[in-house]
Structure formats: C-alpha cells, structure tokens
Short mmCIF file of N, CA and C in Angstrom, two decimals:
data_model
loop_
_atom_site.label_atom_id
_atom_site.label_comp_id
_atom_site.label_asym_id
_atom_site.label_seq_id
_atom_site.Cartn_x
_atom_site.Cartn_y
_atom_site.Cartn_z
N MET A 262 0.84 -1.17 0.00
CA MET A 262 0.00 0.00 0.00
C MET A 262 0.88 1.24 0.00
N SER A 263 0.44 2.25 -0.71
CA SER A 263 1.17 3.50 -0.71
C SER A 263 0.87 4.27 0.56
N THR A 264 1.73 5.25 0.85
CA THR A 264 1.51 6.03 2.07
C THR A 264 0.34 6.97 1.93
N VAL A 265 0.02 7.37 0.70
CA VAL A 265 -1.14 8.23 0.45
C VAL A 265 -2.20 7.39 -0.24
N GLU A 266 -3.30 7.13 0.48
CA GLU A 266 -4.36 6.31 -0.08
C GLU A 266 -5.58 7.17 -0.34
N THR A 267 -6.27 6.88 -1.43
CA THR A 267 -7.51 7.57 -1.73
C THR A 267 -8.67 6.73 -1.23
N ALA A 268 -9.86 7.29 -1.26
CA ALA A 268 -11.05 6.54 -0.84
C ALA A 268 -11.23 5.28 -1.68
N GLN A 269 -10.78 5.33 -2.93
CA GLN A 269 -10.90 4.18 -3.82
C GLN A 269 -9.97 3.04 -3.38
N ASP A 270 -8.92 3.37 -2.62
CA ASP A 270 -7.96 2.38 -2.15
C ASP A 270 -8.41 1.69 -0.86
N GLN A 271 -9.56 2.11 -0.33
CA GLN A 271 -10.05 1.60 0.94
C GLN A 271 -11.34 0.82 0.75
N PRO A 272 -11.50 -0.28 1.46
CA PRO A 272 -12.77 -1.01 1.40
C PRO A 272 -13.90 -0.18 1.98
N HIS A 273 -15.09 -0.38 1.45
CA HIS A 273 -16.29 0.26 1.98
C HIS A 273 -17.12 -0.80 2.69
N GLY A 274 -17.60 -0.48 3.86
CA GLY A 274 -18.44 -1.40 4.60
C GLY A 274 -17.72 -2.04 5.75
N GLU A 275 -18.38 -3.04 6.32
CA GLU A 275 -17.87 -3.75 7.49
C GLU A 275 -17.22 -5.07 7.06
N LEU A 276 -16.05 -5.37 7.62
CA LEU A 276 -15.42 -6.66 7.35
C LEU A 276 -16.32 -7.75 7.91
N THR A 277 -16.82 -8.63 7.02
CA THR A 277 -17.81 -9.62 7.41
C THR A 277 -17.26 -11.04 7.32
N VAL A 278 -16.40 -11.31 6.33
CA VAL A 278 -15.81 -12.64 6.16
C VAL A 278 -14.34 -12.45 5.77
N ARG A 279 -13.50 -13.30 6.35
CA ARG A 279 -12.06 -13.25 6.03
C ARG A 279 -11.52 -14.68 6.04
N LEU A 280 -10.90 -15.11 4.92
CA LEU A 280 -10.38 -16.46 4.85
C LEU A 280 -9.27 -16.58 3.82
N VAL A 281 -8.51 -17.67 3.90
CA VAL A 281 -7.38 -17.91 3.01
C VAL A 281 -7.85 -18.71 1.80
N ALA A 282 -7.43 -18.27 0.61
CA ALA A 282 -7.71 -19.01 -0.63
C ALA A 282 -6.75 -20.20 -0.72
N MET A 283 -7.30 -21.39 -0.90
CA MET A 283 -6.52 -22.63 -0.88
C MET A 283 -6.41 -23.26 -2.27
N PRO A 284 -5.43 -24.16 -2.46
CA PRO A 284 -5.26 -24.81 -3.77
C PRO A 284 -6.50 -25.54 -4.28
N SER A 285 -7.32 -26.07 -3.39
CA SER A 285 -8.53 -26.80 -3.81
C SER A 285 -9.58 -25.87 -4.41
N ASP A 286 -9.39 -24.54 -4.29
CA ASP A 286 -10.35 -23.57 -4.80
C ASP A 286 -9.97 -23.00 -6.17
N THR A 287 -8.98 -23.61 -6.85
CA THR A 287 -8.49 -23.05 -8.11
C THR A 287 -9.24 -23.58 -9.34
N ASN A 288 -9.16 -22.76 -10.41
CA ASN A 288 -9.68 -23.16 -11.71
C ASN A 288 -8.54 -23.76 -12.53
N ALA A 289 -8.80 -24.05 -13.80
CA ALA A 289 -7.79 -24.67 -14.66
C ALA A 289 -6.59 -23.76 -14.91
N ASN A 290 -6.73 -22.47 -14.71
CA ASN A 290 -5.61 -21.53 -14.90
C ASN A 290 -4.75 -21.39 -13.65
N GLY A 291 -5.16 -22.00 -12.55
CA GLY A 291 -4.42 -21.89 -11.31
C GLY A 291 -4.81 -20.70 -10.46
N ASP A 292 -5.79 -19.93 -10.94
CA ASP A 292 -6.33 -18.83 -10.14
C ASP A 292 -7.50 -19.36 -9.32
N ILE A 293 -7.88 -18.61 -8.30
CA ILE A 293 -9.03 -19.01 -7.50
C ILE A 293 -10.28 -18.88 -8.37
N PHE A 294 -11.10 -19.91 -8.35
CA PHE A 294 -12.32 -20.00 -9.15
C PHE A 294 -13.27 -18.86 -8.77
N GLY A 295 -13.79 -18.16 -9.77
CA GLY A 295 -14.71 -17.05 -9.53
C GLY A 295 -15.94 -17.46 -8.75
N GLY A 296 -16.39 -18.68 -8.94
CA GLY A 296 -17.55 -19.17 -8.21
C GLY A 296 -17.29 -19.29 -6.72
N TRP A 297 -16.03 -19.59 -6.35
CA TRP A 297 -15.67 -19.65 -4.94
C TRP A 297 -15.74 -18.25 -4.33
N VAL A 298 -15.21 -17.26 -5.05
CA VAL A 298 -15.25 -15.88 -4.57
C VAL A 298 -16.71 -15.44 -4.44
N LEU A 299 -17.53 -15.73 -5.45
CA LEU A 299 -18.95 -15.40 -5.41
C LEU A 299 -19.64 -16.04 -4.20
N SER A 300 -19.30 -17.28 -3.91
CA SER A 300 -19.87 -17.99 -2.76
C SER A 300 -19.51 -17.29 -1.45
N GLN A 301 -18.27 -16.85 -1.31
CA GLN A 301 -17.86 -16.16 -0.08
C GLN A 301 -18.60 -14.82 0.05
N MET A 302 -18.82 -14.15 -1.08
CA MET A 302 -19.55 -12.89 -1.07
C MET A 302 -21.01 -13.14 -0.67
N ASP A 303 -21.60 -14.21 -1.17
CA ASP A 303 -22.98 -14.55 -0.82
C ASP A 303 -23.09 -14.87 0.67
N LEU A 304 -22.12 -15.59 1.21
CA LEU A 304 -22.12 -15.89 2.64
C LEU A 304 -22.04 -14.61 3.47
N ALA A 305 -21.15 -13.71 3.08
CA ALA A 305 -20.98 -12.45 3.82
C ALA A 305 -22.27 -11.63 3.77
N CYS A 306 -22.87 -11.53 2.60
CA CYS A 306 -24.12 -10.77 2.48
C CYS A 306 -25.23 -11.44 3.27
N GLY A 307 -25.24 -12.77 3.30
CA GLY A 307 -26.24 -13.49 4.08
C GLY A 307 -26.11 -13.19 5.57
N ILE A 308 -24.89 -13.07 6.05
CA ILE A 308 -24.66 -12.71 7.45
C ILE A 308 -25.22 -11.33 7.72
N ALA A 309 -24.86 -10.36 6.87
CA ALA A 309 -25.33 -8.98 7.06
C ALA A 309 -26.85 -8.90 6.96
N ALA A 310 -27.44 -9.60 5.99
CA ALA A 310 -28.89 -9.55 5.80
C ALA A 310 -29.63 -10.21 6.95
N SER A 311 -29.15 -11.36 7.42
CA SER A 311 -29.86 -12.05 8.51
C SER A 311 -29.75 -11.27 9.81
N GLU A 312 -28.63 -10.58 10.02
CA GLU A 312 -28.52 -9.73 11.22
C GLU A 312 -29.54 -8.59 11.16
N ARG A 313 -29.66 -7.95 9.99
CA ARG A 313 -30.60 -6.84 9.86
C ARG A 313 -32.05 -7.32 9.92
N ALA A 314 -32.33 -8.48 9.30
CA ALA A 314 -33.69 -9.01 9.26
C ALA A 314 -34.07 -9.75 10.54
N LYS A 315 -33.08 -9.98 11.38
CA LYS A 315 -33.30 -10.72 12.63
C LYS A 315 -33.93 -12.09 12.38
N GLY A 316 -33.39 -12.79 11.40
CA GLY A 316 -33.90 -14.12 11.09
C GLY A 316 -33.46 -14.60 9.72
N ARG A 317 -34.21 -15.57 9.21
CA ARG A 317 -33.88 -16.21 7.93
C ARG A 317 -33.98 -15.24 6.77
N VAL A 318 -33.09 -15.43 5.80
CA VAL A 318 -33.10 -14.65 4.57
C VAL A 318 -32.74 -15.57 3.41
N ALA A 319 -33.02 -15.11 2.19
CA ALA A 319 -32.64 -15.86 1.00
C ALA A 319 -32.13 -14.88 -0.06
N THR A 320 -31.10 -15.29 -0.78
CA THR A 320 -30.58 -14.49 -1.89
C THR A 320 -31.59 -14.56 -3.03
N ILE A 321 -31.96 -13.39 -3.58
CA ILE A 321 -32.87 -13.41 -4.73
C ILE A 321 -32.26 -12.81 -5.98
N ALA A 322 -31.16 -12.04 -5.83
CA ALA A 322 -30.53 -11.46 -7.02
C ALA A 322 -29.10 -11.05 -6.73
N VAL A 323 -28.29 -11.11 -7.78
CA VAL A 323 -26.93 -10.57 -7.76
C VAL A 323 -26.84 -9.66 -8.96
N ASP A 324 -26.53 -8.39 -8.71
CA ASP A 324 -26.48 -7.40 -9.79
C ASP A 324 -25.07 -6.87 -9.98
N ALA A 325 -24.72 -6.62 -11.21
CA ALA A 325 -23.52 -5.86 -11.56
C ALA A 325 -22.25 -6.39 -10.92
N MET A 326 -22.04 -7.69 -10.97
CA MET A 326 -20.80 -8.27 -10.44
C MET A 326 -19.68 -8.03 -11.43
N THR A 327 -18.57 -7.52 -10.92
CA THR A 327 -17.41 -7.22 -11.76
C THR A 327 -16.18 -7.86 -11.16
N PHE A 328 -15.51 -8.74 -11.91
CA PHE A 328 -14.24 -9.31 -11.46
C PHE A 328 -13.14 -8.39 -11.97
N ILE A 329 -12.40 -7.79 -11.05
CA ILE A 329 -11.39 -6.78 -11.39
C ILE A 329 -10.01 -7.41 -11.52
N ARG A 330 -9.64 -8.25 -10.56
CA ARG A 330 -8.32 -8.89 -10.53
C ARG A 330 -8.49 -10.33 -10.03
N PRO A 331 -7.57 -11.22 -10.40
CA PRO A 331 -7.67 -12.59 -9.91
C PRO A 331 -7.25 -12.70 -8.44
N VAL A 332 -7.75 -13.73 -7.80
CA VAL A 332 -7.33 -14.10 -6.45
C VAL A 332 -6.40 -15.30 -6.62
N LYS A 333 -5.30 -15.29 -5.90
CA LYS A 333 -4.29 -16.36 -6.00
C LYS A 333 -4.29 -17.21 -4.75
N VAL A 334 -3.77 -18.41 -4.87
CA VAL A 334 -3.62 -19.30 -3.72
C VAL A 334 -2.77 -18.61 -2.66
N GLY A 335 -3.24 -18.66 -1.43
CA GLY A 335 -2.52 -18.06 -0.32
C GLY A 335 -2.96 -16.65 0.01
N ASP A 336 -3.67 -16.00 -0.92
CA ASP A 336 -4.20 -14.67 -0.62
C ASP A 336 -5.24 -14.77 0.48
N VAL A 337 -5.35 -13.73 1.29
CA VAL A 337 -6.42 -13.66 2.27
C VAL A 337 -7.55 -12.86 1.63
N LEU A 338 -8.70 -13.49 1.45
CA LEU A 338 -9.87 -12.83 0.88
C LEU A 338 -10.64 -12.17 2.02
N CYS A 339 -10.83 -10.86 1.91
CA CYS A 339 -11.57 -10.09 2.91
C CYS A 339 -12.82 -9.55 2.23
N VAL A 340 -13.99 -9.88 2.77
CA VAL A 340 -15.26 -9.48 2.16
C VAL A 340 -15.94 -8.46 3.06
N TYR A 341 -16.26 -7.31 2.50
CA TYR A 341 -16.88 -6.19 3.21
C TYR A 341 -18.30 -6.00 2.71
N THR A 342 -19.22 -5.73 3.63
CA THR A 342 -20.62 -5.53 3.26
C THR A 342 -21.13 -4.21 3.83
N SER A 343 -22.06 -3.60 3.09
CA SER A 343 -22.76 -2.42 3.59
C SER A 343 -24.19 -2.48 3.07
N LEU A 344 -25.13 -2.17 3.94
CA LEU A 344 -26.54 -2.19 3.61
C LEU A 344 -26.88 -0.93 2.83
N ASP A 345 -27.33 -1.09 1.59
CA ASP A 345 -27.67 0.05 0.74
C ASP A 345 -29.12 0.50 0.91
N HIS A 346 -30.03 -0.49 1.02
CA HIS A 346 -31.46 -0.15 1.04
C HIS A 346 -32.23 -1.26 1.74
N VAL A 347 -33.22 -0.86 2.53
CA VAL A 347 -34.14 -1.81 3.15
C VAL A 347 -35.55 -1.49 2.68
N GLY A 348 -36.19 -2.46 2.06
CA GLY A 348 -37.59 -2.32 1.65
C GLY A 348 -38.49 -3.00 2.66
N ARG A 349 -39.70 -3.31 2.24
CA ARG A 349 -40.65 -3.95 3.16
C ARG A 349 -40.18 -5.36 3.52
N THR A 350 -39.81 -6.16 2.52
CA THR A 350 -39.35 -7.53 2.78
C THR A 350 -37.93 -7.79 2.28
N SER A 351 -37.35 -6.84 1.55
CA SER A 351 -36.06 -7.09 0.93
C SER A 351 -34.99 -6.09 1.38
N MET A 352 -33.74 -6.47 1.13
CA MET A 352 -32.59 -5.64 1.46
C MET A 352 -31.60 -5.72 0.32
N LYS A 353 -31.02 -4.59 -0.04
CA LYS A 353 -29.97 -4.54 -1.06
C LYS A 353 -28.65 -4.27 -0.34
N ILE A 354 -27.66 -5.11 -0.61
CA ILE A 354 -26.38 -5.04 0.08
C ILE A 354 -25.26 -4.87 -0.95
N HIS A 355 -24.41 -3.87 -0.72
CA HIS A 355 -23.21 -3.71 -1.54
C HIS A 355 -22.12 -4.55 -0.90
N VAL A 356 -21.37 -5.27 -1.72
CA VAL A 356 -20.31 -6.15 -1.22
C VAL A 356 -19.05 -5.95 -2.05
N GLU A 357 -17.93 -5.90 -1.36
CA GLU A 357 -16.62 -5.79 -2.00
C GLU A 357 -15.73 -6.91 -1.47
N ALA A 358 -14.96 -7.50 -2.37
CA ALA A 358 -13.96 -8.49 -1.97
C ALA A 358 -12.58 -7.92 -2.26
N TRP A 359 -11.74 -7.98 -1.26
CA TRP A 359 -10.37 -7.49 -1.36
C TRP A 359 -9.42 -8.65 -1.06
N ALA A 360 -8.30 -8.70 -1.76
CA ALA A 360 -7.29 -9.72 -1.49
C ALA A 360 -6.07 -9.06 -0.84
N ARG A 361 -5.65 -9.65 0.27
CA ARG A 361 -4.35 -9.28 0.84
C ARG A 361 -3.38 -10.31 0.29
N ARG A 362 -2.50 -9.83 -0.59
CA ARG A 362 -1.63 -10.74 -1.34
C ARG A 362 -0.68 -11.50 -0.43
N PHE A 363 -0.51 -12.79 -0.75
CA PHE A 363 0.23 -13.74 0.07
C PHE A 363 1.67 -13.29 0.35
N HIS A 364 2.40 -12.91 -0.68
CA HIS A 364 3.81 -12.60 -0.50
C HIS A 364 4.07 -11.15 -0.12
N THR A 365 3.30 -10.24 -0.67
CA THR A 365 3.58 -8.81 -0.46
C THR A 365 2.74 -8.18 0.63
N HIS A 366 1.62 -8.80 0.97
CA HIS A 366 0.65 -8.28 1.94
C HIS A 366 -0.02 -6.99 1.46
N GLU A 367 0.16 -6.66 0.17
CA GLU A 367 -0.56 -5.51 -0.39
C GLU A 367 -2.02 -5.89 -0.54
N ARG A 368 -2.88 -4.89 -0.44
CA ARG A 368 -4.32 -5.12 -0.52
C ARG A 368 -4.83 -4.58 -1.85
N GLU A 369 -5.63 -5.42 -2.55
CA GLU A 369 -6.23 -5.02 -3.83
C GLU A 369 -7.69 -5.42 -3.85
N LYS A 370 -8.51 -4.53 -4.39
CA LYS A 370 -9.91 -4.87 -4.61
C LYS A 370 -9.97 -5.84 -5.78
N VAL A 371 -10.68 -6.97 -5.59
CA VAL A 371 -10.74 -7.98 -6.64
C VAL A 371 -12.11 -8.09 -7.30
N THR A 372 -13.16 -7.72 -6.58
CA THR A 372 -14.50 -7.75 -7.17
C THR A 372 -15.48 -6.99 -6.28
N ASP A 373 -16.60 -6.61 -6.88
CA ASP A 373 -17.70 -6.03 -6.10
C ASP A 373 -19.01 -6.35 -6.79
N ALA A 374 -20.09 -6.18 -6.03
CA ALA A 374 -21.42 -6.50 -6.56
C ALA A 374 -22.48 -5.93 -5.63
N HIS A 375 -23.72 -6.07 -6.06
CA HIS A 375 -24.88 -5.77 -5.23
C HIS A 375 -25.71 -7.05 -5.15
N PHE A 376 -26.05 -7.44 -3.94
CA PHE A 376 -26.88 -8.62 -3.70
C PHE A 376 -28.21 -8.16 -3.13
N THR A 377 -29.29 -8.82 -3.52
CA THR A 377 -30.60 -8.55 -2.94
C THR A 377 -31.05 -9.79 -2.19
N PHE A 378 -31.48 -9.58 -0.96
CA PHE A 378 -31.98 -10.64 -0.10
C PHE A 378 -33.41 -10.34 0.28
N VAL A 379 -34.18 -11.39 0.55
CA VAL A 379 -35.53 -11.22 1.08
C VAL A 379 -35.58 -11.93 2.43
N ALA A 380 -36.23 -11.29 3.39
CA ALA A 380 -36.47 -11.91 4.68
C ALA A 380 -37.56 -12.96 4.50
N ILE A 381 -37.37 -14.14 5.09
CA ILE A 381 -38.35 -15.21 4.93
C ILE A 381 -38.75 -15.78 6.29
N ASP A 382 -39.96 -16.35 6.34
CA ASP A 382 -40.43 -16.99 7.56
C ASP A 382 -40.05 -18.47 7.54
N GLU A 383 -40.53 -19.22 8.52
CA GLU A 383 -40.17 -20.64 8.64
C GLU A 383 -40.65 -21.47 7.45
N SER A 384 -41.66 -20.96 6.73
CA SER A 384 -42.19 -21.67 5.55
C SER A 384 -41.51 -21.24 4.26
N GLY A 385 -40.57 -20.31 4.37
CA GLY A 385 -39.87 -19.83 3.18
C GLY A 385 -40.60 -18.73 2.45
N ARG A 386 -41.61 -18.17 3.06
CA ARG A 386 -42.39 -17.08 2.43
C ARG A 386 -41.83 -15.73 2.89
N PRO A 387 -41.91 -14.72 2.01
CA PRO A 387 -41.42 -13.39 2.41
C PRO A 387 -42.13 -12.88 3.66
N ARG A 388 -41.37 -12.18 4.49
CA ARG A 388 -41.92 -11.57 5.70
C ARG A 388 -41.34 -10.16 5.80
N PRO A 389 -42.00 -9.27 6.52
CA PRO A 389 -41.48 -7.91 6.67
C PRO A 389 -40.14 -7.88 7.41
N VAL A 390 -39.27 -7.00 6.97
CA VAL A 390 -38.02 -6.74 7.70
C VAL A 390 -38.41 -5.87 8.90
N PRO A 391 -38.06 -6.29 10.11
CA PRO A 391 -38.45 -5.48 11.27
C PRO A 391 -37.74 -4.13 11.28
N PRO A 392 -38.36 -3.14 11.91
CA PRO A 392 -37.70 -1.85 12.02
C PRO A 392 -36.40 -1.96 12.81
N GLU A 393 -35.47 -1.04 12.55
CA GLU A 393 -34.21 -1.05 13.32
C GLU A 393 -34.51 -0.75 14.78
N SER A 394 -33.78 -1.44 15.65
CA SER A 394 -34.00 -1.19 17.08
C SER A 394 -32.88 -0.39 17.68
#
C-alpha cells in the first residue's frame, strides 16, 4: 500500500468474512475459481442480511458483479458488506472483496457486486423486515 491512499484504495463497509484461498479452490488456470469468490460474497451478504432481518433470509438477485483482478492461492480474501437499502421484505447489500496478497501483503480490490436478499419466515415465504432497534 502507498503512504497516500484515496477513498478508492479503501474497502467500503464492514469486514464480514475473512479467509485464506486454498489450492482446492483453483480453476484450470491456477487462479481461484470465480464461483468460490462469489460464494464467499454470498455468505458475507447473508450474514449482514440475517442480522438486519433478525432471522432467515434468501438471496434473490446478484447485480452488476465485476471481477477486477484474480485471487491467487494463499491470498487472504476479505469481504466487506454495507446495507444500501431496506424495503418492506427485501434488502440490497453492496459487497466488495479485497485480497491481501500472500507474499507482499498488499491489498487489492478484486470484485464487487450488489446482492438482494428477502427476509423469509419458517415456511420460506417473504416476511417484513423489522424496524431497526
């Protein structure tokens, strides 16, 4: 990281998931499989959504996902989430994935997206998101 960082050089949101990319998560090119990164982002958003909804949630959409840089074996994937909007039964969450590189420890944004979740009841039907307490 440089000594002078801009807002673009910093993650937005709360650190929600952090884990090491392993060899079993690679694609045929030896990079970490994009589906693995997407899965970690979905897990992080699910944590943020279920905390806000105070219960069960389900992913209903992923919008505008952009893969910026590859993730390599040994990188630490850090996933940040921020709640963009709360509707009656749904929530839109912005998510960013950053890699702390294995050898250099430099941090780079690798992807971002918007996920939409719906709060669900025990039967899997939409339910209202409770007001913030």
